[in-house]
Amino acid sequence: MTILDMTKKELEAEVRPSFRAKQIYQWIYQQYIFSFDEMLNLPKSLRAELSQKYSIMPLRVLKVEESRDGSKKYLFALQDNLTIESVLLPMKLEEFDEDGKRVHHTRYTICISSQVGCKIGCAFCLTGKSGFVRNLTAGELTAQVLLIKQLNAIDASRRVNIVYMGMGEPLDNFDNVVKAVGIFSDIDGLSISPKRQTISTSGISSKIDKLGKMDTGVLLAISLHAVDDETRAKLMPINKAYDINSIIKAVKAFPIDVRKRVLFEYLVIKDVNDSLESAKKLVKLLNGIKAKVNLIYFNPHEGSEFKRPSEKDVAAFAAFLNSHGLLCTVRQSKGLDISAACGQLKRRRENELA
Ligand code: SAH
Ligand code: SF4
């Protein structure tokens, strides 16, 4: 078992004296040391004992693709050789310091997977098409961020955001995801506050309710993708169990920091949901919710029955939302040249190997 599966509390109950847990956490998550032998302030006997009991990094890099916009997509192998994808999305920001001097700043967002495969089976998604294999453990979730920080020499003090938008449905792996949220936020660990973690879900309303009641402080993103139940059920079979109304109700009950918003992701697909009529319905649907809409160009993959929308239609859709007071951004097909949408890198490698 990897030691990354353990919260600091669990580790404190394991090692004596308990302050060793804090030291171990700091070595791993702040110094990026993945071997107990190098943890020099631990007694030799403890290092030997830990090496016997635990592994540390459960991931191996199989492939990296870098996009022209700077994003990097990783294909990782797990200990059982199954594969997952994670993406590093750097955003260059220009800011000015106290003397008015321009300083460049990079903000990092890391997109992580929560399962190998997915049970939800959305019609447009490659991950969904390949079926479900298994849940990731909490340690396999945190390892994705940890390894990407190490590989890119991102200093421990740098702020990083996490989005659970890779492969899999996070709320279908509820306990491990909630555990990971806690491990991520540990101040002796990666110290990523829940307010900088966004869980994206296909809309399992009962689990949104459950998560809300736990009041973890995480942010919520809903993969809405359609404004009427008929269209949505065609794209996302889960809509038959949890319809749009049930999702809106769950979102309204979800506790969100007053300065934050619920993100609604809307995958724009040509001739399916890209009309102004849909935009109009979307404005109505989200009325009364502190929402932000993220329009995503559908990214066609081999054998897909759907098409990428035109730039003109997406721009008109966005303009309609904005002019009706609904905050909206268009995801500029980040890393289109690196098989950006989830599941596509994995699939390409499988094809190459076949
Ligand atoms: N299962 C969760 C977590 C993210 S799924 C959810 O559905 O919210 C990964 C993200 O990739 C989703 O936002 C989904 O809409 C998007 N996605 C899947 N296939 C895509 C494609 N072909 N083009 C663009 N985005 C895609
Ligand atoms: Fe699963 Fe999300 Fe893909 Fe749907 S879009 S199949 S929920 S990973």
Coordinates of C-alpha atoms and ligand atoms in Angstrom, one line a residue:
M1 CA 0.0 0.0 0.0
T2 CA 1.2 3.5 -0.7
I3 CA 1.6 5.8 2.3
L4 CA -0.1 8.5 0.2
D5 CA -3.4 6.8 1.0
M6 CA -3.1 7.9 4.6
T7 CA -4.3 11.2 6.2
K8 CA -1.9 12.7 8.6
K9 CA -4.1 11.6 11.4
E10 CA -4.0 8.0 10.3
L11 CA -0.2 8.3 10.0
E12 CA 0.0 9.8 13.5
A13 CA -1.7 6.7 14.9
E14 CA 0.8 4.5 13.1
V15 CA 4.2 6.1 13.9
R16 CA 5.7 6.8 17.3
P17 CA 6.2 9.5 18.4
S18 CA 3.4 11.0 16.5
F19 CA 5.3 14.1 15.3
R20 CA 7.1 11.9 12.9
A21 CA 3.9 11.9 10.8
K22 CA 4.4 15.7 10.2
Q23 CA 8.0 15.2 9.2
I24 CA 7.1 12.4 6.8
Y25 CA 4.3 14.6 5.3
Q26 CA 6.7 17.5 4.8
W27 CA 9.4 15.3 3.1
I28 CA 6.9 13.8 0.7
Y29 CA 4.6 16.7 -0.1
Q30 CA 6.9 19.7 0.3
Q31 CA 10.3 18.3 -0.6
Y32 CA 9.0 15.8 -3.1
I33 CA 11.1 13.0 -1.6
F34 CA 9.7 9.6 -2.7
S35 CA 12.1 7.3 -0.8
F36 CA 12.1 6.8 3.0
D37 CA 15.9 6.4 2.9
E38 CA 16.3 10.0 2.1
M39 CA 14.2 11.3 5.0
L40 CA 17.3 12.2 7.0
N41 CA 15.7 13.4 10.2
L42 CA 14.0 10.1 10.8
P43 CA 15.8 7.4 12.8
K44 CA 17.2 4.6 10.6
S45 CA 15.0 2.0 12.3
L46 CA 11.8 3.9 11.4
R47 CA 13.0 4.4 7.8
A48 CA 13.6 0.7 7.5
E49 CA 10.2 -0.1 9.0
L50 CA 8.4 2.3 6.7
S51 CA 10.1 1.0 3.6
Q52 CA 9.0 -2.5 4.6
K53 CA 5.4 -1.5 5.0
Y54 CA 4.7 1.2 2.4
S55 CA 5.5 2.3 -1.0
I56 CA 5.3 6.1 -1.8
M57 CA 4.8 7.1 -5.4
P58 CA 2.3 4.8 -7.1
L59 CA 2.5 6.4 -10.5
R60 CA 4.9 6.1 -13.4
V61 CA 5.0 8.4 -16.4
L62 CA 4.3 6.6 -19.6
K63 CA 3.9 9.6 -21.9
V64 CA 3.8 13.4 -21.8
E65 CA 2.4 15.6 -24.5
E66 CA 3.0 19.3 -24.5
S67 CA 0.7 21.6 -26.2
R68 CA 1.5 24.9 -27.9
D69 CA -0.4 26.8 -25.2
G70 CA 1.8 25.3 -22.5
S71 CA -0.5 22.7 -21.1
K72 CA 1.0 19.3 -20.5
K73 CA -0.9 16.1 -20.6
Y74 CA 0.4 13.1 -18.7
L75 CA -0.4 9.4 -19.2
F76 CA 0.4 7.6 -15.9
A77 CA 0.6 3.9 -15.2
L78 CA -0.7 2.8 -11.8
Q79 CA 0.9 0.0 -9.8
D80 CA -1.4 -2.6 -11.5
N81 CA -0.4 -1.1 -14.9
L82 CA -3.8 0.4 -15.6
T83 CA -3.5 3.9 -17.0
I84 CA -5.0 7.3 -16.2
E85 CA -4.5 10.9 -17.5
S86 CA -3.8 14.1 -15.7
V87 CA -3.2 17.6 -17.2
L88 CA -1.2 20.5 -16.1
L89 CA -2.7 23.8 -17.2
P90 CA -0.4 26.8 -16.6
M91 CA -1.9 30.3 -17.0
K92 CA 0.4 33.2 -17.5
L93 CA -0.7 36.3 -15.7
E94 CA 0.7 39.7 -15.8
E95 CA 0.6 41.6 -12.6
F96 CA 2.2 44.7 -11.2
D97 CA 4.2 44.9 -8.0
E98 CA 4.2 47.9 -5.5
D99 CA 6.6 49.8 -7.6
G100 CA 4.4 49.4 -10.7
K101 CA 6.9 47.0 -12.2
R102 CA 5.4 44.3 -14.4
V103 CA 5.9 40.8 -13.0
H104 CA 5.0 37.6 -14.7
H105 CA 3.2 35.0 -12.7
T106 CA 2.1 31.6 -13.5
R107 CA -0.9 30.1 -11.9
Y108 CA -1.3 26.4 -12.2
T109 CA -4.4 24.3 -12.4
I110 CA -4.0 20.5 -12.4
C111 CA -6.8 18.3 -13.7
I112 CA -6.9 14.9 -12.2
S113 CA -8.7 11.6 -12.8
S114 CA -10.9 9.9 -10.2
Q115 CA -11.5 6.5 -11.7
V116 CA -10.1 4.2 -14.3
G117 CA -12.9 4.3 -16.8
C118 CA -16.4 5.5 -15.9
K119 CA -19.8 4.0 -15.3
I120 CA -21.9 7.0 -16.5
G121 CA -21.3 6.3 -20.2
C122 CA -22.0 9.7 -21.7
A123 CA -22.4 9.5 -25.5
F124 CA -19.8 12.1 -26.3
C125 CA -17.0 10.9 -24.0
L126 CA -14.2 8.5 -24.8
T127 CA -13.7 7.6 -21.1
G128 CA -17.4 6.7 -20.8
K129 CA -17.2 4.5 -24.0
S130 CA -14.5 2.3 -22.6
G131 CA -16.5 1.3 -19.5
F132 CA -15.6 1.2 -15.8
V133 CA -12.6 -0.6 -14.4
R134 CA -12.0 0.6 -10.9
N135 CA -11.9 3.5 -8.4
L136 CA -8.7 5.3 -7.7
T137 CA -7.6 5.3 -4.0
A138 CA -7.1 8.6 -2.2
G139 CA -3.4 8.2 -2.6
E140 CA -3.7 7.7 -6.4
L141 CA -5.7 10.9 -6.5
T142 CA -3.1 12.9 -4.5
A143 CA -0.2 11.4 -6.3
Q144 CA -1.2 12.9 -9.6
V145 CA -0.8 16.5 -8.2
L146 CA 2.3 15.5 -6.3
L147 CA 4.2 14.0 -9.2
I148 CA 3.2 16.8 -11.6
K149 CA 4.5 19.3 -9.1
Q150 CA 7.8 17.4 -8.8
L151 CA 8.3 16.8 -12.5
N152 CA 7.8 20.5 -13.3
A153 CA 9.8 21.7 -10.3
I154 CA 6.8 23.7 -9.1
D155 CA 7.8 25.1 -5.7
A156 CA 5.9 23.8 -2.7
S157 CA 4.8 27.3 -1.8
R158 CA 3.3 28.0 -5.2
R159 CA -0.5 28.0 -5.3
V160 CA -2.1 25.3 -7.3
N161 CA -5.8 24.7 -8.1
I162 CA -7.2 21.3 -8.6
V163 CA -10.1 20.3 -10.8
Y164 CA -11.6 16.8 -10.7
M165 CA -12.3 16.9 -14.4
G166 CA -10.2 14.1 -15.7
M167 CA -11.3 10.5 -16.3
G168 CA -14.1 9.1 -14.2
E169 CA -17.1 10.4 -12.1
P170 CA -15.7 11.8 -8.8
L171 CA -19.0 11.4 -6.9
D172 CA -19.2 7.8 -7.9
N173 CA -15.9 7.4 -6.0
F174 CA -17.3 9.4 -3.1
D175 CA -15.3 8.3 0.0
N176 CA -11.9 8.3 -1.7
V177 CA -12.5 11.7 -3.3
V178 CA -13.6 13.3 0.0
K179 CA -10.6 11.7 1.7
A180 CA -8.3 13.2 -1.0
V181 CA -9.8 16.6 -0.5
G182 CA -8.7 16.4 3.1
I183 CA -5.2 15.1 2.3
F184 CA -4.7 17.8 -0.3
S185 CA -5.6 20.5 2.2
D186 CA -3.3 19.4 5.0
I187 CA -1.0 22.3 6.0
D188 CA 2.0 20.0 6.3
G189 CA 1.2 18.5 3.0
L190 CA 0.3 20.1 -0.3
S191 CA -1.8 22.7 1.5
I192 CA -4.4 23.2 -1.2
S193 CA -7.5 24.6 0.5
P194 CA -10.8 23.0 -0.5
K195 CA -11.7 26.5 -1.9
R196 CA -9.2 25.8 -4.6
Q197 CA -10.5 22.4 -5.4
T198 CA -13.4 21.9 -7.9
I199 CA -15.3 18.7 -8.1
S200 CA -17.0 18.2 -11.5
T201 CA -20.0 15.9 -11.7
S202 CA -22.3 14.6 -14.3
G203 CA -25.1 15.4 -11.8
I204 CA -25.7 12.6 -9.3
S205 CA -28.1 14.7 -7.3
S206 CA -28.2 12.5 -4.2
K207 CA -24.4 12.6 -4.0
I208 CA -24.4 16.4 -4.5
D209 CA -26.7 16.6 -1.5
K210 CA -24.5 14.3 0.5
L211 CA -21.4 16.3 -0.3
G212 CA -23.1 19.5 0.5
K213 CA -24.2 18.3 3.9
M214 CA -20.6 17.4 4.7
D215 CA -19.6 21.1 4.2
T216 CA -16.1 20.3 3.1
G217 CA -15.7 23.7 1.4
V218 CA -15.0 22.4 -2.1
L219 CA -16.3 24.1 -5.2
L220 CA -18.8 22.4 -7.4
A221 CA -19.0 22.1 -11.2
I222 CA -21.9 20.6 -13.0
S223 CA -21.6 19.0 -16.4
L224 CA -24.9 20.2 -17.7
H225 CA -24.4 20.1 -21.5
A226 CA -28.2 20.4 -22.3
V227 CA -31.2 22.4 -21.1
D228 CA -34.0 20.0 -21.7
D229 CA -34.3 16.5 -20.3
E230 CA -34.8 14.8 -23.6
T231 CA -31.6 16.1 -25.2
R232 CA -29.7 15.6 -21.9
A233 CA -30.8 12.0 -21.6
K234 CA -29.5 11.3 -25.1
L235 CA -26.1 12.7 -24.2
M236 CA -26.0 11.5 -20.6
P237 CA -28.0 8.4 -19.7
I238 CA -27.6 9.4 -16.0
N239 CA -30.3 12.1 -16.7
K240 CA -32.9 9.3 -16.6
A241 CA -32.2 8.7 -12.9
Y242 CA -31.4 12.4 -12.0
D243 CA -33.1 14.9 -14.2
I244 CA -32.3 18.6 -14.6
N245 CA -34.7 19.8 -12.0
S246 CA -33.2 17.5 -9.3
I247 CA -29.7 18.8 -10.2
I248 CA -30.8 22.5 -9.9
K249 CA -32.5 21.7 -6.6
A250 CA -29.3 20.1 -5.3
V251 CA -27.2 23.0 -6.5
K252 CA -29.4 25.5 -4.7
A253 CA -28.9 23.6 -1.4
F254 CA -25.2 23.3 -1.8
P255 CA -23.1 25.5 0.5
I256 CA -20.8 27.8 -1.6
D257 CA -18.4 30.4 -0.3
V258 CA -20.0 33.9 -0.8
R259 CA -17.2 35.0 -3.1
K260 CA -17.5 31.9 -5.3
R261 CA -19.8 30.5 -7.9
V262 CA -21.1 27.2 -9.1
L263 CA -19.6 26.3 -12.4
F264 CA -21.8 24.9 -15.1
E265 CA -20.0 23.2 -17.9
Y266 CA -21.7 23.2 -21.3
L267 CA -20.2 21.1 -24.0
V268 CA -21.3 22.8 -27.2
I269 CA -22.1 20.3 -30.0
K270 CA -23.1 21.3 -33.5
D271 CA -26.8 21.1 -34.2
V272 CA -27.5 19.5 -30.8
N273 CA -27.4 22.2 -28.3
D274 CA -25.7 25.2 -29.9
S275 CA -28.8 27.3 -30.8
L276 CA -29.8 30.6 -29.3
E277 CA -33.0 28.9 -28.2
S278 CA -30.8 26.7 -25.9
A279 CA -28.9 29.8 -24.7
K280 CA -32.2 31.4 -23.8
K281 CA -33.4 28.3 -21.8
L282 CA -30.0 28.2 -20.0
V283 CA -30.4 31.7 -18.8
K284 CA -33.9 30.9 -17.5
L285 CA -32.7 27.6 -15.9
L286 CA -29.9 29.2 -13.9
N287 CA -31.9 32.2 -12.8
G288 CA -31.3 32.8 -9.1
I289 CA -28.1 30.7 -8.9
K290 CA -24.7 32.3 -8.5
A291 CA -23.5 30.6 -11.5
K292 CA -20.7 30.8 -14.1
V293 CA -21.0 29.0 -17.4
N294 CA -18.0 27.5 -19.1
L295 CA -18.7 26.7 -22.8
I296 CA -16.5 23.9 -24.1
Y297 CA -16.1 23.1 -27.8
F298 CA -16.9 19.5 -28.4
N299 CA -13.6 17.8 -29.3
P300 CA -14.4 15.2 -32.0
H301 CA -12.7 11.8 -31.6
E302 CA -12.5 8.9 -34.0
G303 CA -15.8 7.3 -34.5
S304 CA -17.8 10.0 -32.8
E305 CA -21.2 10.8 -34.0
F306 CA -21.0 14.4 -33.0
K307 CA -19.5 17.5 -34.5
R308 CA -17.5 20.5 -33.4
P309 CA -19.6 23.6 -33.3
S310 CA -18.7 26.7 -35.4
E311 CA -16.9 29.5 -33.8
K312 CA -19.7 31.9 -34.9
D313 CA -22.4 29.9 -33.1
V314 CA -20.3 29.6 -29.9
A315 CA -19.6 33.3 -29.9
A316 CA -23.2 34.1 -30.4
F317 CA -24.2 31.7 -27.6
A318 CA -21.6 33.3 -25.3
A319 CA -22.7 36.8 -26.2
F320 CA -26.3 36.0 -25.4
L321 CA -25.5 34.7 -21.9
N322 CA -23.2 37.6 -21.1
S323 CA -25.8 40.2 -22.3
H324 CA -28.4 38.5 -20.0
G325 CA -26.2 38.8 -17.0
L326 CA -24.9 35.3 -16.9
L327 CA -21.1 35.1 -16.5
C328 CA -19.7 33.0 -19.2
T329 CA -16.3 32.0 -20.5
V330 CA -15.3 29.9 -23.5
R331 CA -12.8 27.2 -23.0
Q332 CA -10.4 27.9 -25.8
S333 CA -10.0 24.2 -26.6
K334 CA -7.0 24.0 -24.4
G335 CA -4.4 21.7 -25.9
L336 CA -6.5 20.7 -28.9
D337 CA -3.2 19.6 -30.4
I338 CA -2.5 17.2 -27.6
S339 CA -5.7 15.1 -27.8
A340 CA -7.1 17.3 -25.1
A341 CA -10.4 15.8 -24.1
C342 CA -10.2 13.2 -21.4
G343 CA -9.6 9.7 -22.5
Q344 CA -8.1 10.6 -25.8
L345 CA -4.4 10.2 -25.0
K346 CA -5.1 6.8 -23.3
R347 CA -7.0 5.7 -26.4
R348 CA -4.2 6.8 -28.8
R349 CA -1.6 4.8 -26.9
E350 CA -3.8 1.8 -26.8
N351 CA -4.2 2.1 -30.6
E352 CA -0.4 2.5 -31.0
L353 CA 0.2 -0.6 -29.0
A354 CA -2.5 -2.6 -30.8
Ligands
SAH1 N1 -17.3 12.8 -14.9 C1 -17.2 14.2 -14.5 C2 -15.8 14.7 -14.4 C3 -15.2 15.2 -15.7 S1 -15.5 14.3 -17.2 C4 -18.1 15.0 -15.3 O1 -18.7 14.5 -16.3 O2 -18.3 16.2 -14.9 C5 -14.4 15.2 -18.1 C6 -14.8 16.4 -18.8 O3 -14.4 16.2 -20.1 C7 -16.3 16.8 -18.8 O4 -16.5 18.1 -18.5 C8 -16.7 16.4 -20.2 O5 -17.8 17.3 -20.6 C9 -15.5 16.7 -21.0 N2 -15.4 15.9 -22.2 C10 -15.7 14.6 -22.4 N3 -15.6 14.3 -23.7 C11 -15.3 15.4 -24.3 C12 -15.1 15.8 -25.7 N4 -15.1 14.8 -26.7 N5 -14.8 17.0 -26.0 C13 -14.7 18.0 -25.0 N6 -14.9 17.7 -23.8 C14 -15.2 16.5 -23.4
SF4_2 FE1 -18.0 9.8 -17.1 FE2 -17.7 12.5 -17.1 FE3 -17.1 11.0 -19.3 FE4 -19.6 11.3 -18.6 S1 -18.2 13.0 -19.2 S2 -18.7 9.4 -19.2 S3 -19.5 11.3 -16.3 S4 -16.1 10.9 -17.3

